[in-house]
Coordinates of C-alpha atoms in Angstrom, one line a residue:
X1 CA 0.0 0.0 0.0
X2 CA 1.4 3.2 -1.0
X3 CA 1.2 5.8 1.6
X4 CA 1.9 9.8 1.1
X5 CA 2.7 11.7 4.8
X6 CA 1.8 14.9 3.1
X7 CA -1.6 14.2 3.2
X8 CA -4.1 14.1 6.3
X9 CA -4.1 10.4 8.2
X10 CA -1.1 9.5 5.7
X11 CA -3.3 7.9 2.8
X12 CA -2.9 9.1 -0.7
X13 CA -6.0 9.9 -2.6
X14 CA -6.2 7.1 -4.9
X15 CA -6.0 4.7 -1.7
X16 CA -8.8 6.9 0.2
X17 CA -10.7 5.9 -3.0
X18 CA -10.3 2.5 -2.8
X19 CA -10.6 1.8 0.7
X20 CA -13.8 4.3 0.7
X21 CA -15.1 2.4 -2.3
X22 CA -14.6 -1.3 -0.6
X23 CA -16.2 0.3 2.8
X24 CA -19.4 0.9 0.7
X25 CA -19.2 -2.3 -0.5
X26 CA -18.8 -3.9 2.9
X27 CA -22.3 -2.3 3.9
X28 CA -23.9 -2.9 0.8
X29 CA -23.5 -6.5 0.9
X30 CA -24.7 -6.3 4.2
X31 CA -27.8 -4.2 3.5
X32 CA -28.3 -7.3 1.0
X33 CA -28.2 -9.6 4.5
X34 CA -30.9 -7.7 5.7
X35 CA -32.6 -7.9 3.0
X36 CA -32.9 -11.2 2.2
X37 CA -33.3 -12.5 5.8
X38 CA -36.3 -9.6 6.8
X39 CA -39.6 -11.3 7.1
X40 CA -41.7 -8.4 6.9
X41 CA -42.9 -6.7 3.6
X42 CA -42.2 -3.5 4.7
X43 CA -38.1 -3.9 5.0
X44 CA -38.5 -7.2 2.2
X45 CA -40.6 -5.1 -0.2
X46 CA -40.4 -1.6 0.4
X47 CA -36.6 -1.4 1.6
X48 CA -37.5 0.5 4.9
X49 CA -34.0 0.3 6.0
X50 CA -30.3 1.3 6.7
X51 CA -27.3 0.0 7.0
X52 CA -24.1 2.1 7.8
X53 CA -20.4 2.1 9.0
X54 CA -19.2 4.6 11.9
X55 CA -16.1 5.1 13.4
X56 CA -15.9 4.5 17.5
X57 CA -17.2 8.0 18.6
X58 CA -20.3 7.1 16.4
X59 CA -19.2 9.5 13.4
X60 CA -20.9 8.2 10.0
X61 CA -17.9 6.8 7.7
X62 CA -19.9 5.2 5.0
X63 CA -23.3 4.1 4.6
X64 CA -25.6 1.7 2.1
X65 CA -26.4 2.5 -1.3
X66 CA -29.9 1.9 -0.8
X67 CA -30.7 3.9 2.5
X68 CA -33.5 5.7 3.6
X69 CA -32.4 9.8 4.3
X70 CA -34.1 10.1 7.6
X71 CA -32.3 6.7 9.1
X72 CA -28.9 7.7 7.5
X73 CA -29.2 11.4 9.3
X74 CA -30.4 10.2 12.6
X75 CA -28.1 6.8 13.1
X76 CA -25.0 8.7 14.6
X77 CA -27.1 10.4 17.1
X78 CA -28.5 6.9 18.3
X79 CA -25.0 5.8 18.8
X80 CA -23.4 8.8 20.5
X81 CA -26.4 8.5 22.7
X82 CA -26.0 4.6 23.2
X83 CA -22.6 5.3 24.6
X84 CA -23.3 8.0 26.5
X85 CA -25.0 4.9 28.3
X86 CA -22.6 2.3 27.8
X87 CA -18.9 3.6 27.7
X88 CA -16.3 1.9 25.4
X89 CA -15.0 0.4 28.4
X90 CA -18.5 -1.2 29.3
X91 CA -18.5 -3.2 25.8
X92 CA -17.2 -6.5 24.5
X93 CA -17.6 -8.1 21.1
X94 CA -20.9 -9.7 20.5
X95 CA -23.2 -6.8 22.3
X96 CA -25.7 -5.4 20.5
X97 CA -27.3 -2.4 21.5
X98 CA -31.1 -1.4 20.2
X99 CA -33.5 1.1 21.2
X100 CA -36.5 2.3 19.5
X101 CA -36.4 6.1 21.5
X102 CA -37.9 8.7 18.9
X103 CA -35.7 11.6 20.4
X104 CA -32.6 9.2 20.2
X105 CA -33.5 7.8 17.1
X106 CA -35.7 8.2 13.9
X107 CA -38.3 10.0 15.5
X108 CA -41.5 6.7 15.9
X109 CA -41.4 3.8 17.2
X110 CA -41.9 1.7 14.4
X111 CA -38.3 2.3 13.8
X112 CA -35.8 0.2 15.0
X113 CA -32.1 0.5 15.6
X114 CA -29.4 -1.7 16.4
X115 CA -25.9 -1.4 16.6
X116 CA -22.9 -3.5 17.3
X117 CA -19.6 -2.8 18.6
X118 CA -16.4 -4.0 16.4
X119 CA -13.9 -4.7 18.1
X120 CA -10.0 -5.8 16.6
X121 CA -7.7 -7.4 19.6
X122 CA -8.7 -5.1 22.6
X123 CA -9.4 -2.1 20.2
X124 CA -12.9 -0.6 19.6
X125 CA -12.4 0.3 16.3
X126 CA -16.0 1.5 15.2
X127 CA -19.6 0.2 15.3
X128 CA -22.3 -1.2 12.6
X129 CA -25.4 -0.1 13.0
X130 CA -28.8 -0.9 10.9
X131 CA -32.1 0.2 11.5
X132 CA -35.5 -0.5 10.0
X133 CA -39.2 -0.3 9.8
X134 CA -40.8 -3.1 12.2
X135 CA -44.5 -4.1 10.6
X136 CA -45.5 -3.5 14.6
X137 CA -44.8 -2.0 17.2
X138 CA -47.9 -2.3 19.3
X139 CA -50.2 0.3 20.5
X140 CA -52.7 2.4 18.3
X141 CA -50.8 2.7 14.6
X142 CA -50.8 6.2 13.1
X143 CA -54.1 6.8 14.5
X144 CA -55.0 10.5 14.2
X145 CA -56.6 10.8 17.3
X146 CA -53.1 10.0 19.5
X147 CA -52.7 12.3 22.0
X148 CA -49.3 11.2 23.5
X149 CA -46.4 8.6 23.0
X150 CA -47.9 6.0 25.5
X151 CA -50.8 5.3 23.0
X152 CA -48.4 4.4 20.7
X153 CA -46.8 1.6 21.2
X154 CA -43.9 0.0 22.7
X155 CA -40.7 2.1 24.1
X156 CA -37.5 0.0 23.9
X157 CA -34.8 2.5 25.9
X158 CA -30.9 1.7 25.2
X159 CA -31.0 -1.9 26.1
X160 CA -28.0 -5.2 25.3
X161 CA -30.3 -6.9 22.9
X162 CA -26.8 -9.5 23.4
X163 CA -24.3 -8.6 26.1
X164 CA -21.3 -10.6 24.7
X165 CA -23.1 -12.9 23.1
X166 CA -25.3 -13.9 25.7
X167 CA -29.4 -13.0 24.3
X168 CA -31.8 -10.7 26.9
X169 CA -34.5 -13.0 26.8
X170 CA -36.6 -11.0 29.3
X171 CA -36.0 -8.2 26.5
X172 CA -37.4 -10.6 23.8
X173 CA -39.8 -12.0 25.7
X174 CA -41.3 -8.3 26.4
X175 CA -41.3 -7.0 22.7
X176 CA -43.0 -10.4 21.7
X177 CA -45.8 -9.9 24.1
X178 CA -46.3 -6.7 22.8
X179 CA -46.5 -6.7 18.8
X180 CA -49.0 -8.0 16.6
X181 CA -47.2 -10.4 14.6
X182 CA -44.0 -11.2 17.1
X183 CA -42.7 -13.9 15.1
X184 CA -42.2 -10.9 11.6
X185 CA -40.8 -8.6 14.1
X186 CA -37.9 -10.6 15.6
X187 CA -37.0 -12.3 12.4
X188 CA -36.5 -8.9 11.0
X189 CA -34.7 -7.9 14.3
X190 CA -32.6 -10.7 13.5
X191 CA -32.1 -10.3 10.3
X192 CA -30.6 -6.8 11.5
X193 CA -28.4 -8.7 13.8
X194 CA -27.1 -10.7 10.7
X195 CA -26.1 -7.2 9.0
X196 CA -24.6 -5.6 11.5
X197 CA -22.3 -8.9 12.2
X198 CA -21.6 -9.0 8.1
X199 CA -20.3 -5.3 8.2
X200 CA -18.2 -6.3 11.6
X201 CA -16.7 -9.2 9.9
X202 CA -16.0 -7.2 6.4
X203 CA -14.5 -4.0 8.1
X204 CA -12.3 -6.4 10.0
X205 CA -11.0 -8.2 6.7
X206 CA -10.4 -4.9 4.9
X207 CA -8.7 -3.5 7.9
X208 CA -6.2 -6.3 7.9
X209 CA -5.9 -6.3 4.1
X210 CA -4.5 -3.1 3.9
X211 CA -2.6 -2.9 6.8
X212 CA -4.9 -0.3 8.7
X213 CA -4.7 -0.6 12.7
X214 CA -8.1 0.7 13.0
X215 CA -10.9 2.8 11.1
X216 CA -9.5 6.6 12.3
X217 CA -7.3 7.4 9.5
X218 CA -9.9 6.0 6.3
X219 CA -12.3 8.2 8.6
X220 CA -10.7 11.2 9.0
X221 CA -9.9 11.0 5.2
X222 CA -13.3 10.5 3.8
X223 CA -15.2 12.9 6.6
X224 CA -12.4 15.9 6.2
X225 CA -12.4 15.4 2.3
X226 CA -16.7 15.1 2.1
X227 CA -16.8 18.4 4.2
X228 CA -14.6 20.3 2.2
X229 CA -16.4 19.6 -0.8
X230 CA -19.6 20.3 0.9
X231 CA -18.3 23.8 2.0
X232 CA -17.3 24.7 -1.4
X233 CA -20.4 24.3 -2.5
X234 CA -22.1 26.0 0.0
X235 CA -19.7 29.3 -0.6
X236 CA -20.8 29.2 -3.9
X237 CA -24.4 30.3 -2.2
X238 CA -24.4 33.8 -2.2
X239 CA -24.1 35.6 1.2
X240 CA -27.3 36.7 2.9
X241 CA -31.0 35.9 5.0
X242 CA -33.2 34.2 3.4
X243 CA -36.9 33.1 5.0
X244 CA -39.8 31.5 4.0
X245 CA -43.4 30.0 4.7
X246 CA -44.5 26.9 4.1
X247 CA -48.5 26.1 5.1
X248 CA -49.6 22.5 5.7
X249 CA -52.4 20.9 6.7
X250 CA -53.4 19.2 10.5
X251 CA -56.2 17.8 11.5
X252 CA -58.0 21.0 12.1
X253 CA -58.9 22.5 8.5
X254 CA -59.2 25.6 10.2
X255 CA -55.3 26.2 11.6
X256 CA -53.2 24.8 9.4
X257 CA -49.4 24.2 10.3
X258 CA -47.0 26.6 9.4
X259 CA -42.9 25.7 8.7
X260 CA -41.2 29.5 9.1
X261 CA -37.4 29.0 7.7
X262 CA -34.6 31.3 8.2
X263 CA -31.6 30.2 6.2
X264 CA -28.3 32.2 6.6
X265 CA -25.7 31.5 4.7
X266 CA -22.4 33.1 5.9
X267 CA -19.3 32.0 3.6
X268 CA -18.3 28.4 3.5
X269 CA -21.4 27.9 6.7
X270 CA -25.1 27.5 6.4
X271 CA -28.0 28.2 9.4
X272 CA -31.2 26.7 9.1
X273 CA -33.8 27.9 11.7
X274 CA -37.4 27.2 12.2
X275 CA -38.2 29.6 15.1
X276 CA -41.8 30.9 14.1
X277 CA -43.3 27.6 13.3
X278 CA -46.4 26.1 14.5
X279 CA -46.3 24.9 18.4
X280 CA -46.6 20.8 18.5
X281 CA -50.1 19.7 18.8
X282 CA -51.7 16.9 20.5
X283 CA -51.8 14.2 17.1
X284 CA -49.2 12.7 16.4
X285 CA -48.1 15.6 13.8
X286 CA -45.1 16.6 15.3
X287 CA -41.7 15.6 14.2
X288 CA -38.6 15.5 16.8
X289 CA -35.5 17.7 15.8
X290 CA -33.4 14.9 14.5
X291 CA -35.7 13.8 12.1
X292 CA -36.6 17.6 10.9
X293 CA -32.6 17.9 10.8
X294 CA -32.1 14.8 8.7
X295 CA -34.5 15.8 6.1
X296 CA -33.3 19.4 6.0
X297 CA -29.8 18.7 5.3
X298 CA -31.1 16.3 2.8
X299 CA -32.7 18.3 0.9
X300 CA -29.8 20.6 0.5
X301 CA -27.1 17.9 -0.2
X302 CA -29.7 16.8 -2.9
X303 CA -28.7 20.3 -4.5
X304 CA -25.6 21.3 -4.0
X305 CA -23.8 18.1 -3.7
X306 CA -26.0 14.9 -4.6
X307 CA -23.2 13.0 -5.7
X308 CA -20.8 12.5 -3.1
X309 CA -21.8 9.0 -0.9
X310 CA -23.4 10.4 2.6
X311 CA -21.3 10.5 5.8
X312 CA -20.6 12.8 8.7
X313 CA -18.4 15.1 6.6
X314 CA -21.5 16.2 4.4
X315 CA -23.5 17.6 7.9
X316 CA -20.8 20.1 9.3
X317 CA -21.2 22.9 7.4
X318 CA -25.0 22.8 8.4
X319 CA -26.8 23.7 11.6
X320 CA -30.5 23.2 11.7
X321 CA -32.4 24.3 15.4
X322 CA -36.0 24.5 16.1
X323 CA -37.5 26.0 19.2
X324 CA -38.6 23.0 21.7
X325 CA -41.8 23.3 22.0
X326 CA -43.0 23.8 18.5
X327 CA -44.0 20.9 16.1
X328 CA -40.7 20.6 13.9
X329 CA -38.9 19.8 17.6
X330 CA -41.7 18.9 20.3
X331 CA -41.3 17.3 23.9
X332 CA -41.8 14.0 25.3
X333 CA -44.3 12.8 25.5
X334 CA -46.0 14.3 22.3
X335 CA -47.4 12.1 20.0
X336 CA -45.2 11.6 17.3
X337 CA -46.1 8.5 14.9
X338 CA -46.8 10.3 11.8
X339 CA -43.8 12.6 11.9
X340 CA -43.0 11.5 8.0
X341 CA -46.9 13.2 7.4
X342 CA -45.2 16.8 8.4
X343 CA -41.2 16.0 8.7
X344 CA -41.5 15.1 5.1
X345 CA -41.9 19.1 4.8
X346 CA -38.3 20.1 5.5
X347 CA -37.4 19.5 2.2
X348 CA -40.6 22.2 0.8
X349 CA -39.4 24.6 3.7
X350 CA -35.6 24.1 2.7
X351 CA -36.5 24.0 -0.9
X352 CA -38.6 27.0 -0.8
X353 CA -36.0 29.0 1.0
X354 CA -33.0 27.8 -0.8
X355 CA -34.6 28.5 -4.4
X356 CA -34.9 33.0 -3.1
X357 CA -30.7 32.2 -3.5
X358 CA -30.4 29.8 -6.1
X359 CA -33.8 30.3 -8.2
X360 CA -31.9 28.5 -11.3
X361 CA -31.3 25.4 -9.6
X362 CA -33.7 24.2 -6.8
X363 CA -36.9 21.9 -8.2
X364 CA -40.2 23.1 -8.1
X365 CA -42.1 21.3 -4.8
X366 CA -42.8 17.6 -4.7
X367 CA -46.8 15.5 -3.8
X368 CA -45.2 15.0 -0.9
X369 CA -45.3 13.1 2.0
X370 CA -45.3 9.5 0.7
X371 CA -49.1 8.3 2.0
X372 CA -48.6 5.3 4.2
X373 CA -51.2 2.6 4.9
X374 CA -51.5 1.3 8.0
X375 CA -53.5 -1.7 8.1
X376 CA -54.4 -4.3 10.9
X377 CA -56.7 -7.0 10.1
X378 CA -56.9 -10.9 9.8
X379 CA -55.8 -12.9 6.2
X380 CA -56.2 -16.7 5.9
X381 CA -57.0 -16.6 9.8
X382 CA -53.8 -14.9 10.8
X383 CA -53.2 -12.0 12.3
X384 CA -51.7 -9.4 9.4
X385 CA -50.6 -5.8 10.5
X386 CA -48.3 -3.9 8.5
X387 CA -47.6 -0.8 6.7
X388 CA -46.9 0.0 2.7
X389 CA -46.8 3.3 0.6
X390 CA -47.7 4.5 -2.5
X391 CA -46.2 7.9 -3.8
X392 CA -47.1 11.3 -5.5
X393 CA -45.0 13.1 -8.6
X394 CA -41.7 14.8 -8.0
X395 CA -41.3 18.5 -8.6
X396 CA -40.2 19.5 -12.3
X397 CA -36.3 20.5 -12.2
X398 CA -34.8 23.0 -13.9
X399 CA -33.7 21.0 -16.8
X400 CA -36.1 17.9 -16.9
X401 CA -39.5 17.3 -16.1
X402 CA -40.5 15.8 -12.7
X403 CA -40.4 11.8 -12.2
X404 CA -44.0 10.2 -11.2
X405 CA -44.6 8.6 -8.5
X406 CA -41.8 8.9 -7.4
X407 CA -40.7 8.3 -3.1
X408 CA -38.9 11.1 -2.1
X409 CA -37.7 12.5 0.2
X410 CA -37.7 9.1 0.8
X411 CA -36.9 6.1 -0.9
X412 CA -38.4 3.7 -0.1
X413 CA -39.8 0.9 -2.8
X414 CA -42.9 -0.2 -4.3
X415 CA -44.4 -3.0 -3.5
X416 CA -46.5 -5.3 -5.8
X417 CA -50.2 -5.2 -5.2
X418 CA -49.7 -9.1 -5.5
X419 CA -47.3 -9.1 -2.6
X420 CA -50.0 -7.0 -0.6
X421 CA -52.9 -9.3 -1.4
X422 CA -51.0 -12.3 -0.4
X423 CA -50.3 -10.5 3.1
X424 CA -53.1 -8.4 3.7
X425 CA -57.5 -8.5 3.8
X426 CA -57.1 -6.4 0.5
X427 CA -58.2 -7.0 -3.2
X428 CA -56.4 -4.1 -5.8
X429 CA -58.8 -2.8 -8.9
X430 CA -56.8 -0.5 -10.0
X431 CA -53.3 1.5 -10.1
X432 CA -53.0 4.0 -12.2
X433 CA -51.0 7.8 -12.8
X434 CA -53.2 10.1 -12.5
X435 CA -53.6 12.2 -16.0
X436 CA -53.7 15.7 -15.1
X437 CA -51.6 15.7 -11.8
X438 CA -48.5 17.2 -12.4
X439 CA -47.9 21.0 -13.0
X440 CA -47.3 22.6 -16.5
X441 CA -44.3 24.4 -17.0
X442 CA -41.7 24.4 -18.9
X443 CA -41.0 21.2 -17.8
X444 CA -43.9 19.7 -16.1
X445 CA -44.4 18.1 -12.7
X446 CA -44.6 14.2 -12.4
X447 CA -47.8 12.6 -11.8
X448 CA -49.6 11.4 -8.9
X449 CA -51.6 8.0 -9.1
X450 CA -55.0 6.7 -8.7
X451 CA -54.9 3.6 -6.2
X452 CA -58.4 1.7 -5.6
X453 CA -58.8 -1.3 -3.8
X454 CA -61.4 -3.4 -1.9
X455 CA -61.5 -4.2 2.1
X456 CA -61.9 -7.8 2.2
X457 CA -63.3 -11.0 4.9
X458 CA -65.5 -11.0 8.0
X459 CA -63.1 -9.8 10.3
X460 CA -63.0 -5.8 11.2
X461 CA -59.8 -3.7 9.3
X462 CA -58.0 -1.1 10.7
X463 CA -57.4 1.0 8.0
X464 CA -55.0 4.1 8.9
X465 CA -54.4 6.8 5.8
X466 CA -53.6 9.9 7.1
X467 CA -54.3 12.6 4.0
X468 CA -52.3 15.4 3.2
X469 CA -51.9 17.9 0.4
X470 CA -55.7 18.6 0.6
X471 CA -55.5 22.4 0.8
X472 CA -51.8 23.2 0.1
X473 CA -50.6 21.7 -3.7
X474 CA -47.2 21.2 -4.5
X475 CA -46.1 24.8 -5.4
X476 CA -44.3 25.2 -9.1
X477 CA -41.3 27.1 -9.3
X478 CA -40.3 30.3 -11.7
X479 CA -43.7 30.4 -13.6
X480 CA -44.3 26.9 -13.0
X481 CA -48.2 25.6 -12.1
X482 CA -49.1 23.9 -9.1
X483 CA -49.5 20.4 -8.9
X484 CA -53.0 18.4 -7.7
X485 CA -54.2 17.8 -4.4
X486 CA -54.9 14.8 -2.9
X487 CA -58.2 13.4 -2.8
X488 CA -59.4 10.3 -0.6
X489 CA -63.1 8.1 -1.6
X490 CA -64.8 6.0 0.4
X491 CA -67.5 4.0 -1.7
X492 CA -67.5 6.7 -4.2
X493 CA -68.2 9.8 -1.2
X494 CA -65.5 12.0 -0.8
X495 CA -63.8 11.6 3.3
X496 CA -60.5 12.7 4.6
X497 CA -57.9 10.5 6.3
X498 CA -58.2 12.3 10.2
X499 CA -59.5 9.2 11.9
X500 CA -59.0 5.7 11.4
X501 CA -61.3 3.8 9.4
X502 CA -62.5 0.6 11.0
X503 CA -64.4 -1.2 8.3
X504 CA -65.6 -5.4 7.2
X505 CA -65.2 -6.4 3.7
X506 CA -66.9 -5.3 0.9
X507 CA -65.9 -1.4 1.1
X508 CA -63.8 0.1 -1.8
X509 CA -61.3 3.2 -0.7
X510 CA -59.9 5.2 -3.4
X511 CA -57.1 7.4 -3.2
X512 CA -55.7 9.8 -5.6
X513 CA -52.5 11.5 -5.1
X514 CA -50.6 14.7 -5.7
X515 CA -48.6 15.7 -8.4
X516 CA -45.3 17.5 -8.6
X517 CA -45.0 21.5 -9.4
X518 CA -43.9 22.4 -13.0
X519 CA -41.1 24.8 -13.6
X520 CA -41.1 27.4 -15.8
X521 CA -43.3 29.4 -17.8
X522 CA -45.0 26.7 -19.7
X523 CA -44.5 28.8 -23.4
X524 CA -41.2 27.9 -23.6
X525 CA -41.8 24.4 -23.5
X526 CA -39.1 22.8 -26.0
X527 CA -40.8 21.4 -29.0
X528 CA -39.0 17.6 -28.8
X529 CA -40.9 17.7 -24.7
X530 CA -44.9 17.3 -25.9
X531 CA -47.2 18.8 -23.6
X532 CA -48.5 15.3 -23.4
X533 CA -45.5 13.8 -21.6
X534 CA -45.4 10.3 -19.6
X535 CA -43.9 12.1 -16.7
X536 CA -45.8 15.0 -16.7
X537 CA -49.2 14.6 -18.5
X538 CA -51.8 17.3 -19.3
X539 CA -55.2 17.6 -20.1

């Protein structure tokens, strides 16, 4: 291995590459453990999961290709808090660590995380850590009507899943007693387990490979390297305040939550502030500040820098705050199970700030947030509970028109309507994009989709949809239209998602979604884009 001294940590750059390379390449094949071990659909199908690589004081080094934003923002701060509880000194190979906290974590309890402690010799060298989407996690799911955490389900603080080896079945035994489908949810856990073990054992190999005592010098390279990049692109922002307003709905038509963003951007440094917006209610509309910040600088990696792979170098020239109290950064023990329904909007908020700076180059708003179904119910006289998503259009971009149906700020996966009727009391008519959706403009907005299906059996469904984008479209951007709203049947008679629907077979729901916001003055449409466009269709 050729080393240069002139550079930070002693590697030269074509060795950072390679090692940084092979890291993603160690979590990737271990994001493929996870995935092919989960039981649930919602990590098997919809890919509702993370895998990533940190050093030992829980800094993100390198993370999977396929990760979800929110998990890949908010999985350092789980670690730094798990050993803030369980020093270096207190570990030993074999522990795992999980915890479900939404203030430690990804902000629900659906959400899982687990992390293990990699050990070479005597050394802790760094940690794998994985998180994803259980299919349960007890209590009421998403209901509207949740006035506090306690109604939603069960709170797993930093425990030893495994201390050296050794399982907590008093641990196991308590999360089994209190899901719906216990034998889904700790073959997933396990199958989280699996990963973090495949990352251990790859870091571990490469480490020995090319004769690397432990992870600090690859880390210190890629982190110091991705932050340097990210602050050149942020002093190409230019100097100044810049503040916006971004009106969603609640569950109250009548006061609608408001995001109020500040962004300052101060040479090679960018503040993002919320102070202003809405206090946090009691539904579970609230979002805690690690999820809000996760999504924020998201949203402005995904224009200024999308290309370079995520990790802890990419957040430090960012500082996002929210005043505790309000709905973007509530306190325990607000409700907080939907905090994708309003979370989701830190990427409108950032967006609609960043784009008073950079009007050339930030994308016209998305149908945003991805509409999750909750479902409990009974298939084939089994218990089925569970979660899946369909999405709205993506926001036209300056050069291209929007993609539809397409998951962001999220990413996670379709899953076949055949999958779905094999797992859950539903029948699918229909699946459609919706003609008409998606903003004109010079480049149009991508469409939304049309999504009808049947409640099927004797047995009562839970049915949890949550609507939003009823009131506020996705806005277009420099003489761009708006895209649709959302719209939500029940047999044919217009309802809204703000309760849960506990229905027998026989009733039909259909939902149609939101497009994306064009962009641009719709005149100048380039004669080779027809107005009648697959992403971006007219009428």
């Amino acid at each position: 291995m050729t080393t240069d001294k002139t550079q930070p940590g002693g590697l030269d750059p074509i060795t950072v590459e390679i090692l940084w390379t092979r890291l993603v390449s160690v979590v990737d094949e271990a994001a493929l453990t996870l995935h092919r071990t989960s039981f649930s659909t919602v990590v098997r199908e919809s890919h509702d999961y993370t895998c990533m690589l940190l050093d030992a004081s829980g800094r993100a080094v390198g993370q999977a290709t396929r990760s979800i934003p929110s998990f890949i923002g908010t999985l350092p701060n789980s670690v730094k808090a798990f050993l803030a509880k369980y020093p270096p000194k207190t570990l030993a190979p074999d522990d795992v660590i999980i915890s479900n906290d939404p203030w430690l974590g990804t902000g629900h309890l659906p959400d899982l995380t687990a992390v293990v402690p990699i050990f070479i010799g005597d050394e802790l060298v760094g940690f794998a850590g994985a998180i994803a989407h259980m299919p349960d996690m007890g209590g009421r799911r998403r209901a509207p009507d949740n006035k506090d955490i306690y109604e939603e389900g069960l709170q797993i603080p930093i425990l030893k899943l495994y201390d050296a080896g050794r399982p907590n079945e008093t641990l196991i035994e308590m999360i089994c007693q209190n899901v719906r489908v216990p034998d889904e949810v700790m073959g997933d856990i396990h199958a989280m387990v699996g990963a973090c073990e495949k990352m251990s054992s790859g870091l571990r190999n490469l480490l020995t490979e090319y004769g690397q005592e432990g992870l600090g010098a690859i880390a210190a390279e890629i982190i110091g390297r991705s932050e340097a990049a990210m602050r050149r692109a942020v002093s190409e922002i230019p100097d100044g305040t810049y503040r916006s307003i971004t009106p969603i709905d609640s569950f109250d038509a009548d006061h609608p939550l408001e995001i109020h963003c500040t962004m300052e951007v101060r040479g090679d440094s960018l503040a993002v502030d919320f102070t202003g917006s809405s206090p946090q209610n009691e539904s579970p509309l609230n979002s805690v500040l690690g999820y809000t910040s996760a999504y924020s600088i998201y949203a402005l990696k995904c224009v200024l820098l999308p290309d370079v792979p995520n990790n802890e170098g990419n957040t430090l020239p960012f500082d996002v705050t929210a005043p505790e109290g309000c709905f973007l950064n509530p306190r325990y023990p607000a409700a907080v199970e939907a905090r994708a329904t309003v979370g989701h909007y830190s990427t409108s908020a950032i967006f609609n700030t960043l784009a008073l700076a950079l009007p050339d180059k930030v994308p016209a708003e998305s149908g945003i947030p991805l509409h999750g179904f909750a479902v409990r119910g009974q298939r084939n006289g089994r218990m089925a509970a569970g979660i899946f998503f369909f999405n709205g259009g993506l926001g036209a971009r300056a050069d291209a028109d929007g993609i539809s149906t397409m998951s962001f700020p999220t990413n996670v996966s379709n899953t076949p309507v055949e999958v779905l009727e094999r797992t859950f009391p539903l029948r699918f008519h229909e699946k459609s994009l919706l003609s008409g959706s998606g903003g004109s403009g010079r480049y149009h907005g991508g469409l939304g989709q049309r999504v009808v299906m049947e409640t099927l059996g004797d047995a009562p469904v839970n049915l949890v949809l949550l609507s939003q984008r009823l009131n506020f479209p996705a806005v277009g951007r420099q003489g761009g239209q708006n895209g649709s709203v959302e719209r939500l049947f029940l047999n044919g008679e217009p309802v809204q998602g703000t309760v849960p629907f506990n229905v027998q077979g026989g009733n039909i729901f259909t939902l149609e979604l939101p497009g994306g916001g064009g962009f641009g003055d719709v005149k100048l449409r380039a004669g080779d884009l027809p107005a009648d466009s697959s992403s971006g269709t007219q009428e």
